[in-house]
Amino acid sequence: MSSGEQPCYTLIHVPSDAELPSEAQLKEKFEKGGDKERIEALKKLIYMILNGEKTSQSMLMYVIRFCLPSNEHTLKKVLLIFWECVPKTDSNGKLLHEMILVCDAYRKDLQHPNEFVRGSTLRFLCKLREPELLEPLMPAIRACLEHRHSYVRRNAVCAIFTIYKNFEFLIPDAPELVTEYLEQEQDASCKRNAFMMLLHVDQARALDYLSGCIDQVGSFGDILQLVIVELIYKVCHNNPNEASRFIRCVYNLLQSSSPAVRYEAAGTLVTLSNVPAAVKAAASAYIDLIVKESDNNVKLIVLDRLVALRGSSSNEKILQGLVMDILRVLSSPGLEVRKKTLSLALDLVSSRNVEDMVMFLKKEINKTATESNDENGKYRQELVKTLHAATIKFPDVASTIVPVLMEFLSDTNEKASSYVLQFVREAVHKLPNLKNAILGALREGIPFIQSPTIFMSALWILATYCEADGALDVLKLVKNSLGELPLVDSELSGQEEQKPEEQQPEQQQKQKPKVTADGTYATQTALSSTVTTSKKNEKPPLRRFLLDGEFFLGASLATVLTKLAQQFTELNGAASERANRFRAECMLILSSIIHLAKSGLCIVHQQVNEDDLDRMGATIKILAQGIPGLDEQYGDDCKKSLELMLGAKSISRLDVTTEKMASTTAAGYRSKDFVEIDKTINFTQLSARSNQQGENLFDLSLSQALGTAPKAQKFDFSSSKLGKVIQLAGFSDPIYAEAYVNVNQYDIVLDVLIVNQTSDTLQNVSLELATVGDLKLVDKPTPVTLAPNDFSNIKATVKVASTENGVIFSTISYDVTGSTSDRNCVYLQDIKIDIMDYIVPGNVTDTEFRTMWSDFEWENKVNVMTPIRDLRDFLNHLSTSTNMKVLTGDAAIEGDCGFLAANLCAHSIFGEDALANVSVEKALPMDDSSPIVGHIRIRAKSQGMCLTLGDKLSSAMRSRRDGQPIAAPSA
């Protein structure tokens, strides 16, 4: 039997550099050393046993002779670990004779006057699986139930529970014994262990005890209350008619002083009853837990419970009345907690309480305005996004939200300001009745904007959506933002005026003597004049940005002025004097910016881009001469394109909502909006009672923690068990080997089948493993003995630390019975661990993608070489082969134009993110059979993931999902 199949209760770290002594050295320390030397020798012996080293029977007698009689507590504790690890049976499965002496030592320890020795021995007996050793100890174990110390009684109950569960014939009256003990016991921990035993072995007795003391449950300790909640859940799950009997008890436990009890009681209450009062009480308990609990991980777990509670349409109506209570969670400092709370509140808010939510979020915005750290900036972004979504969802409150959001235009956090502009653009598009109010607020807020990008975007929105008669007002706003024209002449005259002022002394000091407390003289200085800032130095925002070298604003301003001129010309006529004067003003502004760009007066002396100069020059030519057909491009066609883009974003937002609802429905929660047309109707009266309550949550959570939860069956052969079997040795080798690689979340279990293909008995057949990459071997497989033509399974566990491709090298060494030759060895095939087992598709917004793209340090550029000829097929193949999700919407990549650009994202189970940008085109756009050329850029935070994903992309471009090469289409 391999080490992976043996029962394990204690994990002991074996140092990799530990030097294990020989048996002779250990025997000498046991015989002649003191207690400290014996403890160290016993630890080394335990290391040897855990490593699979064979020890002689005489070594066991040395331990019995020299270590068992000792009364040193540390030595006794290490001895218990030794008796747990050491083999207690011979090769035939019979109990070793030496264990009779050990059994007598157990009996003496169970009668020891020290409660620590008794209790630790009782805990050890819970781990024994040999009834021959336990049978002589049963009277002593029973006697420990009456010991004066609770530590001994508590462990005695656990020992009786384990023995009764494994070997019922040793103590058949255990339920009656523990019931009588429970009636008399006063200690909370002892009562909890006894009640837990009755819960698992005799629920009827546990229910009888609970019925007799149900009124006193509130005064019990929290550990006992938790077991009572578990009992009520299991009983009511199996027999729903019992729910009315115990639901009042669960209600009372919602007021417990223990957060764990309140959490479990709330979950049990929702499972047992769908009455609105019960759901509301459970939700209130969850909210109270989130507010009062300090650990952010606990807050996130309880928030997930609230989100799951919202899955039912009836529950959602109840939770809508608790939106303001849910918003109390925003007082928590964690950003993830706040983001999830805002998302939940936005999903639950209704027209009845949306105004209250908006007022609350206003207060939160005012709180964050005083602090300028990075986390507060991100929190402000989330608040703006929530208000934006609330406005689109409930247009009636837009007039209340607009003034709040406009204050963010002057915020130093550029992301928050960009979210405000996205809101303004969408609100003007979807809420025409508020268009004038929003544009008026935007016009008032533009002069206070601190960021050049935000300034230009706000001006562009004004020019796009303003009415024809408002073009003149926007032009005045532009001129006020620029200041005196022309720019170069006004700047030079301003510098000449400042020179005489700088030569005057700024401060004059007057001194007079002052007598201090000790009688000495000191000098007191007074400022005769205060430093004042000249208004001439306060430059308008657009002028300041241009002097700082932001000449891209000039190119953007050229587009804005052209739109304004086109609208103004339509209103006043093409050849009118007003229209010509308007165009002349626009040309003066652009020519002044070009002159400034070439003059070198900028503070940072940044060279202007030739593209910006060409754009401004071309716009001046359009304003002066006019080009037929181009005015429509700047006017109506531009607005139509914007409306198409906003419509595509709305569709993509709806798709994300649909995916979220689909995942919620798949997780077992009901959806109120999406119901399949062919869904079966369930009649409660006709359904089986055992299925009404669903799956037992306690059993499900335990199986998930142990990794034994049933997984959904996949019909893809490549993902089945046979598809993961790797042949390690050839059919002509003395030992044939093949491995099944089972990849869990953070570890890999290798189940290696070895077959003896010779007619000899092979001894000490050992599987030796070595790893490359971030892989670590957890335990060394135990050697086995193979009879002729026999087979065996060896299991080994490998830990995974990061998302990188790893390689496991392996060999099998063995001895042939009766042979005097050296040890034989079979070299096995390498096992390659694929990165795709740890990568799942990711989903981020465009803003988050750009932020992460600039933050990630490592980039890998892969040139495209593929026999695929269709651009969309190539993109879909990359996404399927690498588990990366295409973030670019279908509206942006549909059509056939000869080139394609798309963004992809993936997450790893280790918290790493990977981004990819695909930029490809057809070598000959008019020829369908021409090859695809271009490149793929990958960015990640770690070098390993970046390089590994690049290798995976390179191989995916040359092969299909099943690993076969793609056949190039015939010309």
Tab-separated table of C-alpha atoms in Angstrom, residues 446 452 455-460 463 474-483 485 487 542-543 545-546 550-565 582 585-594 612 615-616 619-620 623 634:
chain	number	residue	atom	x	y	z
A	446	ILE	CA	-15.521	73.091	-17.642
A	452	PRO	CA	-6.349	68.211	-20.239
A	455	PHE	CA	-11.232	69.098	-20.560
A	456	MET	CA	-11.099	68.164	-24.214
A	457	SER	CA	-13.630	65.321	-23.824
A	458	ALA	CA	-16.086	67.642	-22.073
A	459	LEU	CA	-15.668	70.258	-24.819
A	460	TRP	CA	-16.227	67.599	-27.491
A	463	ALA	CA	-19.910	70.649	-29.408
A	474	VAL	CA	-19.504	77.273	-26.823
A	475	LEU	CA	-17.143	79.406	-28.913
A	476	LYS	CA	-17.184	82.094	-26.199
A	477	LEU	CA	-16.365	79.359	-23.668
A	478	VAL	CA	-13.380	78.297	-25.783
A	479	LYS	CA	-12.139	81.877	-26.083
A	480	ASN	CA	-12.490	82.442	-22.339
A	481	SER	CA	-10.527	79.235	-21.733
A	482	LEU	CA	-7.760	80.482	-24.040
A	483	GLY	CA	-7.518	84.062	-22.796
A	485	LEU	CA	-5.312	86.238	-28.503
A	487	LEU	CA	-1.307	83.602	-27.743
A	542	LEU	CA	-6.924	75.695	-21.985
A	543	ARG	CA	-4.107	78.248	-22.214
A	545	PHE	CA	-2.599	73.137	-20.895
A	546	LEU	CA	-1.180	74.405	-24.198
A	550	GLU	CA	-0.438	69.438	-24.556
A	551	PHE	CA	-0.737	70.190	-28.275
A	552	PHE	CA	-2.963	67.219	-28.949
A	553	LEU	CA	-5.643	69.451	-27.460
A	554	GLY	CA	-5.166	71.723	-30.462
A	555	ALA	CA	-5.900	68.894	-32.886
A	556	SER	CA	-8.995	67.896	-30.867
A	557	LEU	CA	-10.059	71.539	-30.617
A	558	ALA	CA	-9.854	71.793	-34.406
A	559	THR	CA	-12.528	69.093	-34.722
A	560	VAL	CA	-14.705	70.814	-32.118
A	561	LEU	CA	-14.465	74.202	-33.869
A	562	THR	CA	-15.271	72.649	-37.246
A	563	LYS	CA	-18.454	71.112	-35.794
A	564	LEU	CA	-19.446	74.441	-34.266
A	565	ALA	CA	-18.783	76.297	-37.518
A	582	PHE	CA	-17.571	82.823	-36.830
A	585	GLU	CA	-12.686	83.441	-35.149
A	586	CYS	CA	-12.145	79.695	-35.323
A	587	MET	CA	-9.237	80.113	-37.784
A	588	LEU	CA	-7.669	82.760	-35.526
A	589	ILE	CA	-7.759	80.378	-32.569
A	590	LEU	CA	-6.162	77.517	-34.532
A	591	SER	CA	-3.514	79.705	-36.149
A	592	SER	CA	-2.584	81.092	-32.709
A	593	ILE	CA	-2.129	77.528	-31.390
A	594	ILE	CA	0.058	76.609	-34.393
A	612	ASP	CA	-1.259	67.541	-34.809
A	615	ARG	CA	-4.675	68.211	-38.520
A	616	MET	CA	-4.916	71.866	-37.456
A	619	THR	CA	-9.002	72.110	-40.492
A	620	ILE	CA	-8.104	75.756	-41.185
A	623	LEU	CA	-12.956	76.379	-42.464
A	634	TYR	CA	-18.449	66.301	-38.971
